[in-house]
Tab-separated table of C-alpha atoms in Angstrom:
chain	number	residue	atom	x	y	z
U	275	UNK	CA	84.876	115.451	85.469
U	276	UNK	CA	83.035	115.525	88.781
U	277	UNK	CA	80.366	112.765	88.957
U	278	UNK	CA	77.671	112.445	92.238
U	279	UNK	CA	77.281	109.188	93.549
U	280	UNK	CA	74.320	107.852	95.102
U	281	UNK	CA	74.481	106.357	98.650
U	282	UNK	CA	72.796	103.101	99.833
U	283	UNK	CA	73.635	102.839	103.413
U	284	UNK	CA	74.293	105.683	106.037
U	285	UNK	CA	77.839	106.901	105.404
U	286	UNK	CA	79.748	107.668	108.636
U	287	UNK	CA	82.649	109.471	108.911
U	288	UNK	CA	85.639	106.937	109.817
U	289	UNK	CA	88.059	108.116	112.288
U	290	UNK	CA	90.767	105.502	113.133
U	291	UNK	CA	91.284	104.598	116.961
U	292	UNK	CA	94.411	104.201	119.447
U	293	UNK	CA	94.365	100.344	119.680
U	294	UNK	CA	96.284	98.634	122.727
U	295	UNK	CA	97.015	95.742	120.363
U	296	UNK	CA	100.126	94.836	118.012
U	297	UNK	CA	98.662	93.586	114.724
U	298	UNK	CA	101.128	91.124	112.969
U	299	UNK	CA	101.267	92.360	109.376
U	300	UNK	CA	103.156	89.461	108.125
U	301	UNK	CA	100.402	87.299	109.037
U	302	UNK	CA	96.999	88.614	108.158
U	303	UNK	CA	94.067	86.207	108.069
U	304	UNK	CA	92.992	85.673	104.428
U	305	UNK	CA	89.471	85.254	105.583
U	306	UNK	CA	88.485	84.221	101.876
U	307	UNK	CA	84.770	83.000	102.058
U	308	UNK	CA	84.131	84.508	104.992
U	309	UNK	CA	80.641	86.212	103.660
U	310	UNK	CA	77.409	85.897	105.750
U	311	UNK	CA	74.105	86.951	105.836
U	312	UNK	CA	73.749	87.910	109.035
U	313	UNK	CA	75.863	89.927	111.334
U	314	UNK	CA	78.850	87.444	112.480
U	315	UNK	CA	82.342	87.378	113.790
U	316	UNK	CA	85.133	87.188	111.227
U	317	UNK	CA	82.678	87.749	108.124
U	318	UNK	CA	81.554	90.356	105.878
U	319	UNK	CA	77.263	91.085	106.232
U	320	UNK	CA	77.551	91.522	102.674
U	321	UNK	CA	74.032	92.610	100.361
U	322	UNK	CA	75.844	90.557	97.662
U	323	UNK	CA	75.170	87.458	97.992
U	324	UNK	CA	76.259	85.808	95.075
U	325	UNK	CA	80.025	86.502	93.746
U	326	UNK	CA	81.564	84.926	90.268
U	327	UNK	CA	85.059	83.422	90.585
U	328	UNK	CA	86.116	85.403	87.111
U	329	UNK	CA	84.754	88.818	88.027
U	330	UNK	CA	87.203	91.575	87.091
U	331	UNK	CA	90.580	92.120	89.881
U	332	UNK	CA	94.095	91.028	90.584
U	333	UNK	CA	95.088	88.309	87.370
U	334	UNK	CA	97.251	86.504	90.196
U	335	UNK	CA	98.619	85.760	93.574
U	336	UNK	CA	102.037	86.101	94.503
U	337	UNK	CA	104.135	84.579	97.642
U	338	UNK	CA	102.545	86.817	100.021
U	339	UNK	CA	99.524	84.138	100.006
U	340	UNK	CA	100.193	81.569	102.745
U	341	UNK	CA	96.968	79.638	101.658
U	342	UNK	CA	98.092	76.482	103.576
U	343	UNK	CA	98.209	78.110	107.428
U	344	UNK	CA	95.251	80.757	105.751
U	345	UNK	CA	97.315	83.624	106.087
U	346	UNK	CA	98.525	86.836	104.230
U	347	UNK	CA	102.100	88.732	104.227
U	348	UNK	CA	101.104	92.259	103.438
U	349	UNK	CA	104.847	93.317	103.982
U	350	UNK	CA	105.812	91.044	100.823
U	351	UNK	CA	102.846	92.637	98.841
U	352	UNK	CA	103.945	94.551	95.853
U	353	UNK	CA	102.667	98.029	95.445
U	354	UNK	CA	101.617	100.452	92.298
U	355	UNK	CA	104.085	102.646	91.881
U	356	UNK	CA	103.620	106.561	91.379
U	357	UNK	CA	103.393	109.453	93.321
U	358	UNK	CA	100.572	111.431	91.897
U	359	UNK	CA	99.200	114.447	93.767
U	360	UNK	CA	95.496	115.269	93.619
U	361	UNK	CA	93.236	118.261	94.474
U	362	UNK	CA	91.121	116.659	97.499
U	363	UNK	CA	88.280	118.775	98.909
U	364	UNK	CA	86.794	117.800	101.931
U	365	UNK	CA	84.439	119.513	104.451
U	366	UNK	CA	82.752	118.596	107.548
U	367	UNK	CA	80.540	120.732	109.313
U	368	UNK	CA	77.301	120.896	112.076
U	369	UNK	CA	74.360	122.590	111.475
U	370	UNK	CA	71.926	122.375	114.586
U	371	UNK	CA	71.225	118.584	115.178
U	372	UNK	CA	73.199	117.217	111.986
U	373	UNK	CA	76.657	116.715	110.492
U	374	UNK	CA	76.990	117.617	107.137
U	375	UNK	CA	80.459	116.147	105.028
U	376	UNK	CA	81.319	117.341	101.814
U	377	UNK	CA	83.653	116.218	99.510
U	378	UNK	CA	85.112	115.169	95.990
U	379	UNK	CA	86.454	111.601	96.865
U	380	UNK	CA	90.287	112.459	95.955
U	381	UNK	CA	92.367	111.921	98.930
U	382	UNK	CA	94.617	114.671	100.543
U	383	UNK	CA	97.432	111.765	99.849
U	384	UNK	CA	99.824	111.166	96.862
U	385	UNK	CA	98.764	107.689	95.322
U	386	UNK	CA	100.155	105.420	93.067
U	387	UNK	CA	99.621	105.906	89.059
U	388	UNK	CA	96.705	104.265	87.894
U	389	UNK	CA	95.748	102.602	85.404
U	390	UNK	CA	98.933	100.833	86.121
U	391	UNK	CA	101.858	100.885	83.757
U	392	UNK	CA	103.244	97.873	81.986
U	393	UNK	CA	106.133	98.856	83.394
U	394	UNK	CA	105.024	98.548	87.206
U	395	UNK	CA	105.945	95.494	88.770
U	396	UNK	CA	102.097	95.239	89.846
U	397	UNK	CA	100.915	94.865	86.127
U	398	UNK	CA	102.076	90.982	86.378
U	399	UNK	CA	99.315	90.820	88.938
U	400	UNK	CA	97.160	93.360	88.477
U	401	UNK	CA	95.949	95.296	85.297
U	402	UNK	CA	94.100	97.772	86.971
U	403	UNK	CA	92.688	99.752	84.139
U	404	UNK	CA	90.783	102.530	85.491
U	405	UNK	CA	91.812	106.111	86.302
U	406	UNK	CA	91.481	108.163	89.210
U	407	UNK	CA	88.422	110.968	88.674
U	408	UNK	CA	86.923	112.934	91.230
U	409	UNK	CA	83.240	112.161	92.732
U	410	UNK	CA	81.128	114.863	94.506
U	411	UNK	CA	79.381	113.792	97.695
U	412	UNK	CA	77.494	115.315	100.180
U	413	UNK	CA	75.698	113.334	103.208
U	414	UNK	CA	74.463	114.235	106.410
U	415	UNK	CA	73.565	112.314	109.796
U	416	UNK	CA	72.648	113.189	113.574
U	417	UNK	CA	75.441	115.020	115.308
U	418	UNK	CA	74.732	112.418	118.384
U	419	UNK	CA	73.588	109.014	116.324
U	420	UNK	CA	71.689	106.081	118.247
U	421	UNK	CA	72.262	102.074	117.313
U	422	UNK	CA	69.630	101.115	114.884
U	423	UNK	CA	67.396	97.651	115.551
U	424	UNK	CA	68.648	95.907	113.397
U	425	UNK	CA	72.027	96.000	111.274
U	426	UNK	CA	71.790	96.362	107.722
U	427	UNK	CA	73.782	94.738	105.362
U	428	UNK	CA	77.240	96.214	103.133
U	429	UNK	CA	76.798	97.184	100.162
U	430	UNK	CA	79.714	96.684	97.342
U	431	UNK	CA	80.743	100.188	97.404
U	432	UNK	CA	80.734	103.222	99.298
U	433	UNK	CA	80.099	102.376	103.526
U	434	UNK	CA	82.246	105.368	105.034
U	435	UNK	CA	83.986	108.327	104.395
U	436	UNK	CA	87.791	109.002	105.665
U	437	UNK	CA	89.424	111.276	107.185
U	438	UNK	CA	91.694	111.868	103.646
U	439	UNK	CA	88.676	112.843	101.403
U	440	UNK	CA	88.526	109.316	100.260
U	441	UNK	CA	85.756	106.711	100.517
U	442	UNK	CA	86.106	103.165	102.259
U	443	UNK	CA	84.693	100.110	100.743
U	444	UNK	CA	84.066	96.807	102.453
U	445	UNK	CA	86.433	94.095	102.897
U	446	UNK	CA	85.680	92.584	99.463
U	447	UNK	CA	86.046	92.531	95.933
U	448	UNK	CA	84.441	91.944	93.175
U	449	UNK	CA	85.052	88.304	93.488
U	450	UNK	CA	83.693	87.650	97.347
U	451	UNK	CA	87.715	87.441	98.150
U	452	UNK	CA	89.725	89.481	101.007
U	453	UNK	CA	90.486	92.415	98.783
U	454	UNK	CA	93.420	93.516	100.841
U	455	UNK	CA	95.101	90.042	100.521
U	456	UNK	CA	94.207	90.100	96.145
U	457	UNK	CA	94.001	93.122	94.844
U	458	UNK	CA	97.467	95.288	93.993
U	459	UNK	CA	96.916	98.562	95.854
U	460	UNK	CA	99.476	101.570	96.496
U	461	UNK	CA	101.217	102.777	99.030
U	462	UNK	CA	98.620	104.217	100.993
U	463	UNK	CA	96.418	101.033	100.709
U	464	UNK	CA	94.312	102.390	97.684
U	465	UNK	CA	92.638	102.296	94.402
U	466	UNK	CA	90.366	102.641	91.879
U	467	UNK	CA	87.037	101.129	90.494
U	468	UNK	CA	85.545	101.273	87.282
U	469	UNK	CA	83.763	104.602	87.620
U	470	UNK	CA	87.659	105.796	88.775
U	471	UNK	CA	86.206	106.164	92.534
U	472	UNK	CA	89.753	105.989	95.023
U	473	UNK	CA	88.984	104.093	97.855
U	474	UNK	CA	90.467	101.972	100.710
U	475	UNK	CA	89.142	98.658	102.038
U	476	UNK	CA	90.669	99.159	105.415
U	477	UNK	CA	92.496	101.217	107.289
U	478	UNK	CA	95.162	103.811	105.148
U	479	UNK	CA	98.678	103.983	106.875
U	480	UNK	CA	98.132	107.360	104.988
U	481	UNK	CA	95.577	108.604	107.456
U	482	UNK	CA	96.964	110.081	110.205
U	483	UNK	CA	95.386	109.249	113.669
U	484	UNK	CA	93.515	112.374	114.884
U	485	UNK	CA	93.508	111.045	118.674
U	486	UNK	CA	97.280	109.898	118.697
U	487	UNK	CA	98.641	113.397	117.162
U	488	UNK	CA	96.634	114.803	120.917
């Protein structure tokens, strides 16, 4: 079943960058906590500003969590297993003075198989329950944006739209905690919420990098 969901925030389309820097995926800042409400270094501008410790996720931590030195080891991380092909649709196109993108929120990516099996080695952390299910979208915004005044806040769901069809998230989850650290995602770095929306809350080693591949 297709379902339309309602956007809070601009979406922009997110196109990953060539960075000049090495990032040390064995040791990730955790970041836990880090939730302002302003626009700061090294913290989430989150709309939420309240989040309860028991709020539905990951049932436990494994030995990834370095919560002594504050770091993460997302090498260690188990994934969801699965290799489950879906039927993404995604279009982008300009008409005049806007962009207009398209979709149905499936990305053009196998992912793992969710909800995830008692036979996974994720279940012991994570129960994920929910099944993938295609969303319709369709947003538009200036070809050539400008910088607003003044930054608005993230929202606790959709803030960008990726290159795979899928949607990106903030840093969070449900509980105020670094969701990539928690939460048991799959290979590509994804999965689903309650409504069975796919989405990433980062960068997908899935995506491939349209200014590298030039």
């Amino acid at each position: 079943m297709r379902a339309l969901f309602s956007l809070s925030t601009i979406f922009l389309l997110f196109i990953s960058s060539v960075s000049t820097h090495t990032v040390d995926l064995t040791s990730l800042p955790l970041s836990d906590g880090k939730v302002a409400n302003e626009p700061r270094a090294g913290s989430v501008f989150a709309c939420q500003a309240r989040f309860h410790p028991n709020a539905p996720g990951a049932r436990r931590s494994g030995d990834w969590l370095n919560e002594t030195e504050g770091t993460f080891d997302l090498t260690r991380k188990p994934t969801v297993d699965g290799n489950v092909i879906h039927l993404s649709e995604l279009e982008i196109a300009v008409s005049g003075a806007r962009r207009l993108i398209t979709g149905n929120a499936l990305p053009d990516h196998p992912t793992g198989r969710f909800p995830i099996s008692r036979s996974d080695d994720a279940y012991f952390y994570d129960r994920n329950p929910n099944a993938i299910r295609a969303h319709a979208y369709s947003v538009s915004f200036p070809v050539n944006p400008s910088i607003v005044a003044r930054p608005s806040c993230l929202p606790m769901g959709p803030i960008g739209i990726m290159l795979t069809g899928a949607v990106l998230f903030n840093a969070l989850d449900a509980r105020g905690e670094n969701a990539l650290a928690h939460e048991i995602l799959d290979d590509c770095q994804g999965h689903p919420q309650q409504s069975g929306l796919y989405h990433y809350h980062g960068k997908s080693p899935c995506q491939e990098d349209p200014i590298s591949a030039t």
